[in-house]
Each structure stands twice: as C-alpha cells, then as structure tokens.
Amino acid sequence: MKLHADRLEGVNAVFGHGPGEISVNNTVFRHSVVVPWVGEILPWPVEAFEGLTLAHFEQVAALGPELVIFGSGPRIRFPAPALLRPLIDRGVGVETMDTGAACRTYNVLAAEGRSVVLAALVLPGA
C-alpha cells in the first residue's frame, strides 16, 4: 500500500509497505527496521515475532523517543511486557498495531514533529 506522507524537512517518512517490504524515504527495505523520526533508518535483526528479545527493544529505547509504534507484522500481536521493560523503565509510551497501521500512525505523529520511533516487523511474504 502506498502512503502519502506530509513531510517536515529532515523527518523520516514511510512511503509504502507490502508483503515483505517497507519503503522509507523512497528506499525499499526487505527486512525489519527501526525508523526514528530523524536520523538513520536502522536494520532491526528480527525475522519473526517469536524471535523478539529484550535486546531488540533496548535498541529502540536507546534512541530516546517519547513514543514507540511497534508494527507486529500482518496482524496485531502483543510482545510480552518483560520485553518492553527498557521502554517502560524510561517512561516511553508504546503502542502495538499491525505493521500497516503502525506505518500510517507513525507518519501522522512524525509529521506533527513528535519524537516517535517506528519499530516494524517486515516478514517475508507477509
């Protein structure tokens, strides 16, 4: 699905997503990614929801966002609260939704100038 993002200068935006891929700033990624509101798009070494670890969310928390939008793949799945501890301990809000909804929500919040991070599972064929 293509998305039309109102972009602020220097703010990352998701331009589209589909089975096994996500387009951020017109670059297509075929792996899970962490998209901070500004700065470099980072690979997120998660190949399946079941493979999520505490270290994955520590990577996201280290970016210092006020809010994290977690895209859990083609359907909504909630990570164990213990995995979210690095975010909870820092007072960072976390919203979980399917990756498509997460992309759309991230774009709205980033366009508002919020310090938001999209942590999106991009799963092969999903």
Tab-separated table of N, CA and C in Angstrom:
chain	number	residue	atom	x	y	z
A	1	MET	N	0.836	-1.158	0.000
A	1	MET	CA	0.000	0.000	0.000
A	1	MET	C	0.893	1.238	0.000
A	2	LYS	N	0.601	2.158	-0.895
A	2	LYS	CA	1.337	3.413	-0.920
A	2	LYS	C	0.723	4.364	0.094
A	3	LEU	N	1.594	5.115	0.734
A	3	LEU	CA	1.153	6.117	1.693
A	3	LEU	C	1.625	7.476	1.220
A	4	HIS	N	0.845	8.484	1.474
A	4	HIS	CA	1.256	9.848	1.150
A	4	HIS	C	1.513	10.565	2.462
A	5	ALA	N	2.759	10.877	2.688
A	5	ALA	CA	3.140	11.494	3.955
A	5	ALA	C	3.402	12.978	3.758
A	6	ASP	N	2.838	13.797	4.642
A	6	ASP	CA	3.220	15.195	4.702
A	6	ASP	C	4.528	15.214	5.467
A	7	ARG	N	5.582	15.690	4.819
A	7	ARG	CA	6.901	15.594	5.439
A	7	ARG	C	7.387	16.934	5.936
A	8	LEU	N	7.939	16.916	7.122
A	8	LEU	CA	8.694	18.047	7.624
A	8	LEU	C	10.130	17.854	7.155
A	9	GLU	N	10.821	18.918	6.932
A	9	GLU	CA	12.219	18.837	6.492
A	9	GLU	C	13.041	17.995	7.453
A	10	GLY	N	13.726	16.988	6.922
A	10	GLY	CA	14.619	16.155	7.715
A	10	GLY	C	13.946	15.054	8.509
A	11	VAL	N	12.620	14.944	8.415
A	11	VAL	CA	11.888	13.927	9.163
A	11	VAL	C	11.658	12.709	8.276
A	12	ASN	N	11.927	11.528	8.809
A	12	ASN	CA	11.724	10.291	8.057
A	12	ASN	C	10.240	10.026	7.856
A	13	ALA	N	9.904	9.438	6.707
A	13	ALA	CA	8.509	9.117	6.407
A	13	ALA	C	8.432	7.770	5.703
A	14	VAL	N	7.372	7.036	6.008
A	14	VAL	CA	7.097	5.772	5.341
A	14	VAL	C	6.274	6.089	4.099
A	15	PHE	N	6.739	5.627	2.941
A	15	PHE	CA	6.059	5.898	1.684
A	15	PHE	C	5.184	4.745	1.238
A	16	GLY	N	5.405	3.561	1.783
A	16	GLY	CA	4.578	2.422	1.424
A	16	GLY	C	5.044	1.167	2.133
A	17	HIS	N	4.192	0.167	2.084
A	17	HIS	CA	4.535	-1.128	2.664
A	17	HIS	C	3.728	-2.190	1.933
A	18	GLY	N	4.220	-3.385	1.961
A	18	GLY	CA	3.531	-4.502	1.336
A	18	GLY	C	4.136	-5.791	1.838
A	19	PRO	N	3.703	-6.909	1.283
A	19	PRO	CA	4.250	-8.191	1.734
A	19	PRO	C	5.777	-8.220	1.633
A	20	GLY	N	6.437	-8.332	2.773
A	20	GLY	CA	7.883	-8.483	2.800
A	20	GLY	C	8.697	-7.238	2.530
A	21	GLU	N	8.069	-6.049	2.553
A	21	GLU	CA	8.869	-4.848	2.321
A	21	GLU	C	8.202	-3.605	2.898
A	22	ILE	N	9.051	-2.599	3.093
A	22	ILE	CA	8.611	-1.290	3.562
A	22	ILE	C	9.467	-0.252	2.853
A	23	SER	N	8.869	0.858	2.458
A	23	SER	CA	9.593	1.933	1.786
A	23	SER	C	9.642	3.141	2.720
A	24	VAL	N	10.858	3.547	3.059
A	24	VAL	CA	11.060	4.707	3.919
A	24	VAL	C	11.935	5.694	3.158
A	25	ASN	N	11.450	6.920	3.044
A	25	ASN	CA	12.184	7.953	2.293
A	25	ASN	C	12.540	7.463	0.891
A	26	ASN	N	11.634	6.718	0.278
A	26	ASN	CA	11.789	6.170	-1.081
A	26	ASN	C	12.896	5.131	-1.205
A	27	THR	N	13.313	4.542	-0.102
A	27	THR	CA	14.239	3.408	-0.118
A	27	THR	C	13.464	2.189	0.362
A	28	VAL	N	13.541	1.094	-0.409
A	28	VAL	CA	12.809	-0.117	-0.054
A	28	VAL	C	13.697	-1.012	0.816
A	29	PHE	N	13.120	-1.458	1.934
A	29	PHE	CA	13.794	-2.383	2.837
A	29	PHE	C	13.010	-3.689	2.833
A	30	ARG	N	13.727	-4.795	2.781
A	30	ARG	CA	13.103	-6.110	2.803
A	30	ARG	C	13.485	-6.874	4.068
A	31	HIS	N	13.550	-6.120	5.152
A	31	HIS	CA	13.843	-6.670	6.474
A	31	HIS	C	13.224	-5.730	7.501
A	32	SER	N	13.119	-6.192	8.712
A	32	SER	CA	12.567	-5.372	9.783
A	32	SER	C	13.455	-4.153	10.011
A	33	VAL	N	12.810	-3.039	10.367
A	33	VAL	CA	13.539	-1.776	10.516
A	33	VAL	C	13.083	-1.011	11.749
A	34	VAL	N	13.971	-0.136	12.188
A	34	VAL	CA	13.664	0.865	13.213
A	34	VAL	C	13.778	2.215	12.508
A	35	VAL	N	12.681	2.966	12.529
A	35	VAL	CA	12.627	4.259	11.841
A	35	VAL	C	12.440	5.356	12.887
A	36	PRO	N	13.522	6.054	13.241
A	36	PRO	CA	13.364	7.182	14.162
A	36	PRO	C	12.810	8.388	13.401
A	37	TRP	N	12.224	9.321	14.112
A	37	TRP	CA	11.652	10.495	13.471
A	37	TRP	C	12.705	11.256	12.671
A	38	VAL	N	13.936	11.268	13.106
A	38	VAL	CA	15.040	11.869	12.354
A	38	VAL	C	16.236	10.929	12.443
A	39	GLY	N	17.107	11.030	11.477
A	39	GLY	CA	18.318	10.221	11.521
A	39	GLY	C	18.232	8.986	10.648
A	40	GLU	N	19.167	8.109	10.883
A	40	GLU	CA	19.344	6.922	10.052
A	40	GLU	C	18.294	5.850	10.328
A	41	ILE	N	17.794	5.241	9.251
A	41	ILE	CA	16.909	4.085	9.373
A	41	ILE	C	17.810	2.899	9.693
A	42	LEU	N	17.453	2.162	10.733
A	42	LEU	CA	18.325	1.092	11.236
A	42	LEU	C	17.735	-0.284	10.947
A	43	PRO	N	18.581	-1.229	10.571
A	43	PRO	CA	18.082	-2.601	10.467
A	43	PRO	C	17.713	-3.099	11.858
A	44	TRP	N	16.680	-3.895	11.916
A	44	TRP	CA	16.232	-4.477	13.183
A	44	TRP	C	16.312	-5.977	13.002
A	45	PRO	N	17.276	-6.639	13.616
A	45	PRO	CA	17.528	-8.060	13.331
A	45	PRO	C	16.483	-9.002	13.941
A	46	VAL	N	15.242	-8.849	13.459
A	46	VAL	CA	14.143	-9.703	13.900
A	46	VAL	C	13.531	-10.330	12.658
A	47	GLU	N	13.527	-11.647	12.592
A	47	GLU	CA	12.989	-12.322	11.415
A	47	GLU	C	11.612	-12.922	11.655
A	48	ALA	N	11.168	-12.962	12.910
A	48	ALA	CA	9.854	-13.493	13.256
A	48	ALA	C	9.426	-12.897	14.588
A	49	PHE	N	8.134	-12.753	14.773
A	49	PHE	CA	7.616	-12.218	16.032
A	49	PHE	C	8.159	-13.003	17.221
A	50	GLU	N	8.215	-14.310	17.078
A	50	GLU	CA	8.682	-15.179	18.156
A	50	GLU	C	10.163	-14.965	18.483
A	51	GLY	N	10.891	-14.308	17.599
A	51	GLY	CA	12.306	-14.054	17.815
A	51	GLY	C	12.612	-12.767	18.560
A	52	LEU	N	11.581	-12.004	18.950
A	52	LEU	CA	11.812	-10.752	19.679
A	52	LEU	C	12.479	-11.014	21.025
A	53	THR	N	13.445	-10.158	21.360
A	53	THR	CA	14.146	-10.268	22.633
A	53	THR	C	14.203	-8.895	23.309
A	54	LEU	N	14.618	-8.899	24.540
A	54	LEU	CA	14.826	-7.668	25.292
A	54	LEU	C	15.803	-6.751	24.557
A	55	ALA	N	16.840	-7.313	23.975
A	55	ALA	CA	17.849	-6.518	23.262
A	55	ALA	C	17.248	-5.734	22.092
A	56	HIS	N	16.241	-6.286	21.441
A	56	HIS	CA	15.603	-5.566	20.329
A	56	HIS	C	14.951	-4.280	20.826
A	57	PHE	N	14.307	-4.348	21.960
A	57	PHE	CA	13.650	-3.155	22.485
A	57	PHE	C	14.641	-2.218	23.182
A	58	GLU	N	15.765	-2.739	23.647
A	58	GLU	CA	16.833	-1.868	24.152
A	58	GLU	C	17.384	-1.005	23.021
A	59	GLN	N	17.529	-1.586	21.828
A	59	GLN	CA	17.991	-0.830	20.654
A	59	GLN	C	17.049	0.341	20.380
A	60	VAL	N	15.756	0.100	20.457
A	60	VAL	CA	14.757	1.140	20.198
A	60	VAL	C	14.798	2.195	21.307
A	61	ALA	N	14.860	1.775	22.547
A	61	ALA	CA	14.862	2.701	23.686
A	61	ALA	C	16.077	3.626	23.650
A	62	ALA	N	17.202	3.122	23.158
A	62	ALA	CA	18.434	3.916	23.112
A	62	ALA	C	18.306	5.159	22.237
A	63	LEU	N	17.304	5.200	21.376
A	63	LEU	CA	17.103	6.355	20.501
A	63	LEU	C	16.431	7.520	21.215
A	64	GLY	N	15.914	7.283	22.403
A	64	GLY	CA	15.330	8.353	23.210
A	64	GLY	C	14.006	8.922	22.728
A	65	PRO	N	13.105	8.089	22.217
A	65	PRO	CA	11.821	8.633	21.761
A	65	PRO	C	10.879	8.912	22.922
A	66	GLU	N	9.831	9.681	22.639
A	66	GLU	CA	8.746	9.836	23.615
A	66	GLU	C	7.698	8.754	23.411
A	67	LEU	N	7.655	8.188	22.198
A	67	LEU	CA	6.651	7.191	21.864
A	67	LEU	C	7.219	6.209	20.845
A	68	VAL	N	6.897	4.932	20.998
A	68	VAL	CA	7.283	3.889	20.044
A	68	VAL	C	6.016	3.267	19.476
A	69	ILE	N	5.975	3.170	18.168
A	69	ILE	CA	4.907	2.463	17.484
A	69	ILE	C	5.505	1.142	17.014
A	70	PHE	N	5.006	0.046	17.570
A	70	PHE	CA	5.501	-1.281	17.231
A	70	PHE	C	4.572	-1.919	16.212
A	71	GLY	N	5.106	-2.195	15.028
A	71	GLY	CA	4.365	-2.884	13.979
A	71	GLY	C	4.661	-4.369	14.056
A	72	SER	N	3.666	-5.162	14.439
A	72	SER	CA	3.878	-6.581	14.762
A	72	SER	C	3.758	-7.528	13.576
A	73	GLY	N	3.715	-6.997	12.364
A	73	GLY	CA	3.558	-7.848	11.186
A	73	GLY	C	2.161	-7.693	10.603
A	74	PRO	N	1.697	-8.690	9.847
A	74	PRO	CA	0.411	-8.550	9.152
A	74	PRO	C	-0.811	-8.574	10.075
A	75	ARG	N	-0.624	-9.017	11.309
A	75	ARG	CA	-1.725	-8.974	12.278
A	75	ARG	C	-1.183	-8.474	13.612
A	76	ILE	N	-2.079	-7.945	14.417
A	76	ILE	CA	-1.652	-7.396	15.701
A	76	ILE	C	-1.305	-8.524	16.670
A	77	ARG	N	-0.119	-8.407	17.233
A	77	ARG	CA	0.367	-9.357	18.244
A	77	ARG	C	1.136	-8.552	19.278
A	78	PHE	N	0.858	-8.801	20.527
A	78	PHE	CA	1.463	-8.019	21.600
A	78	PHE	C	2.683	-8.728	22.173
A	79	PRO	N	3.823	-8.033	22.242
A	79	PRO	CA	5.001	-8.642	22.866
A	79	PRO	C	4.802	-8.785	24.370
A	80	ALA	N	5.503	-9.723	24.957
A	80	ALA	CA	5.449	-9.906	26.410
A	80	ALA	C	5.897	-8.615	27.095
A	81	PRO	N	5.206	-8.201	28.148
A	81	PRO	CA	5.582	-6.974	28.855
A	81	PRO	C	7.050	-6.952	29.295
A	82	ALA	N	7.608	-8.088	29.635
A	82	ALA	CA	9.018	-8.132	30.061
A	82	ALA	C	9.945	-7.649	28.948
A	83	LEU	N	9.580	-7.865	27.684
A	83	LEU	CA	10.410	-7.414	26.560
A	83	LEU	C	10.386	-5.898	26.424
A	84	LEU	N	9.312	-5.278	26.872
A	84	LEU	CA	9.156	-3.826	26.754
A	84	LEU	C	9.785	-3.061	27.913
A	85	ARG	N	10.384	-3.776	28.850
A	85	ARG	CA	10.959	-3.176	30.060
A	85	ARG	C	11.895	-1.998	29.763
A	86	PRO	N	12.784	-2.075	28.766
A	86	PRO	CA	13.667	-0.926	28.501
A	86	PRO	C	12.898	0.354	28.178
A	87	LEU	N	11.740	0.215	27.546
A	87	LEU	CA	10.917	1.377	27.225
A	87	LEU	C	10.124	1.835	28.443
A	88	ILE	N	9.523	0.892	29.132
A	88	ILE	CA	8.722	1.209	30.322
A	88	ILE	C	9.579	1.912	31.373
A	89	ASP	N	10.787	1.399	31.595
A	89	ASP	CA	11.679	1.986	32.604
A	89	ASP	C	12.069	3.418	32.274
A	90	ARG	N	12.037	3.787	31.008
A	90	ARG	CA	12.375	5.152	30.586
A	90	ARG	C	11.137	6.041	30.444
A	91	GLY	N	9.962	5.487	30.724
A	91	GLY	CA	8.736	6.266	30.609
A	91	GLY	C	8.305	6.508	29.174
A	92	VAL	N	8.724	5.639	28.268
A	92	VAL	CA	8.386	5.774	26.850
A	92	VAL	C	7.074	5.046	26.589
A	93	GLY	N	6.134	5.728	25.941
A	93	GLY	CA	4.879	5.105	25.572
A	93	GLY	C	5.094	4.113	24.432
A	94	VAL	N	4.326	3.032	24.440
A	94	VAL	CA	4.420	2.007	23.401
A	94	VAL	C	3.012	1.680	22.925
A	95	GLU	N	2.814	1.726	21.614
A	95	GLU	CA	1.557	1.312	21.005
A	95	GLU	C	1.865	0.173	20.049
A	96	THR	N	1.078	-0.878	20.107
A	96	THR	CA	1.256	-2.031	19.234
A	96	THR	C	0.099	-2.093	18.253
A	97	MET	N	0.427	-2.330	16.991
A	97	MET	CA	-0.588	-2.492	15.947
A	97	MET	C	0.013	-3.289	14.805
A	98	ASP	N	-0.802	-3.712	13.856
A	98	ASP	CA	-0.230	-4.398	12.705
A	98	ASP	C	0.672	-3.408	11.971
A	99	THR	N	1.593	-3.912	11.175
A	99	THR	CA	2.609	-3.044	10.575
A	99	THR	C	2.004	-1.978	9.672
A	100	GLY	N	0.953	-2.293	8.927
A	100	GLY	CA	0.316	-1.281	8.078
A	100	GLY	C	-0.217	-0.113	8.887
A	101	ALA	N	-0.958	-0.402	9.940
A	101	ALA	CA	-1.495	0.652	10.801
A	101	ALA	C	-0.363	1.408	11.492
A	102	ALA	N	0.682	0.681	11.870
A	102	ALA	CA	1.826	1.322	12.529
A	102	ALA	C	2.495	2.327	11.598
A	103	CYS	N	2.634	1.977	10.325
A	103	CYS	CA	3.241	2.902	9.357
A	103	CYS	C	2.417	4.178	9.225
A	104	ARG	N	1.111	4.026	9.100
A	104	ARG	CA	0.242	5.196	8.958
A	104	ARG	C	0.285	6.070	10.214
A	105	THR	N	0.223	5.448	11.375
A	105	THR	CA	0.247	6.196	12.635
A	105	THR	C	1.580	6.908	12.824
A	106	TYR	N	2.671	6.201	12.526
A	106	TYR	CA	3.998	6.815	12.614
A	106	TYR	C	4.049	8.087	11.757
A	107	ASN	N	3.581	8.012	10.509
A	107	ASN	CA	3.639	9.182	9.615
A	107	ASN	C	2.893	10.373	10.199
A	108	VAL	N	1.725	10.144	10.766
A	108	VAL	CA	0.943	11.238	11.343
A	108	VAL	C	1.719	11.881	12.490
A	109	LEU	N	2.244	11.054	13.387
A	109	LEU	CA	2.962	11.578	14.554
A	109	LEU	C	4.263	12.276	14.163
A	110	ALA	N	5.002	11.694	13.225
A	110	ALA	CA	6.253	12.319	12.766
A	110	ALA	C	5.967	13.654	12.089
A	111	ALA	N	4.880	13.727	11.306
A	111	ALA	CA	4.521	14.978	10.630
A	111	ALA	C	4.124	16.062	11.628
A	112	GLU	N	3.680	15.650	12.808
A	112	GLU	CA	3.362	16.606	13.877
A	112	GLU	C	4.607	17.058	14.622
A	113	GLY	N	5.767	16.498	14.267
A	113	GLY	CA	7.009	16.881	14.926
A	113	GLY	C	7.273	16.128	16.221
A	114	ARG	N	6.592	15.025	16.422
A	114	ARG	CA	6.775	14.226	17.641
A	114	ARG	C	8.045	13.382	17.543
A	115	SER	N	8.668	13.116	18.668
A	115	SER	CA	9.850	12.246	18.692
A	115	SER	C	9.358	10.801	18.832
A	116	VAL	N	9.019	10.235	17.689
A	116	VAL	CA	8.411	8.906	17.602
A	116	VAL	C	9.344	7.975	16.841
A	117	VAL	N	9.305	6.714	17.222
A	117	VAL	CA	10.079	5.680	16.519
A	117	VAL	C	9.126	4.585	16.074
A	118	LEU	N	9.276	4.173	14.828
A	118	LEU	CA	8.553	3.013	14.297
A	118	LEU	C	9.490	1.830	14.373
A	119	ALA	N	9.074	0.802	15.085
A	119	ALA	CA	9.808	-0.480	15.128
A	119	ALA	C	8.922	-1.469	14.382
A	120	ALA	N	9.280	-1.759	13.137
A	120	ALA	CA	8.388	-2.507	12.258
A	120	ALA	C	8.947	-3.870	11.883
A	121	LEU	N	8.146	-4.892	12.162
A	121	LEU	CA	8.483	-6.222	11.681
A	121	LEU	C	8.080	-6.304	10.211
A	122	VAL	N	9.059	-6.615	9.383
A	122	VAL	CA	8.836	-6.831	7.954
A	122	VAL	C	9.170	-8.292	7.730
A	123	LEU	N	8.131	-9.071	7.501
A	123	LEU	CA	8.279	-10.517	7.432
A	123	LEU	C	8.173	-11.008	6.000
A	124	PRO	N	9.044	-11.922	5.597
A	124	PRO	CA	8.994	-12.437	4.227
A	124	PRO	C	7.611	-12.966	3.872
A	125	GLY	N	7.085	-12.492	2.754
A	125	GLY	CA	5.808	-12.974	2.263
A	125	GLY	C	4.596	-12.567	3.082
A	126	ALA	N	4.793	-11.719	4.085
A	126	ALA	CA	3.661	-11.343	4.949
A	126	ALA	C	3.376	-9.860	4.863
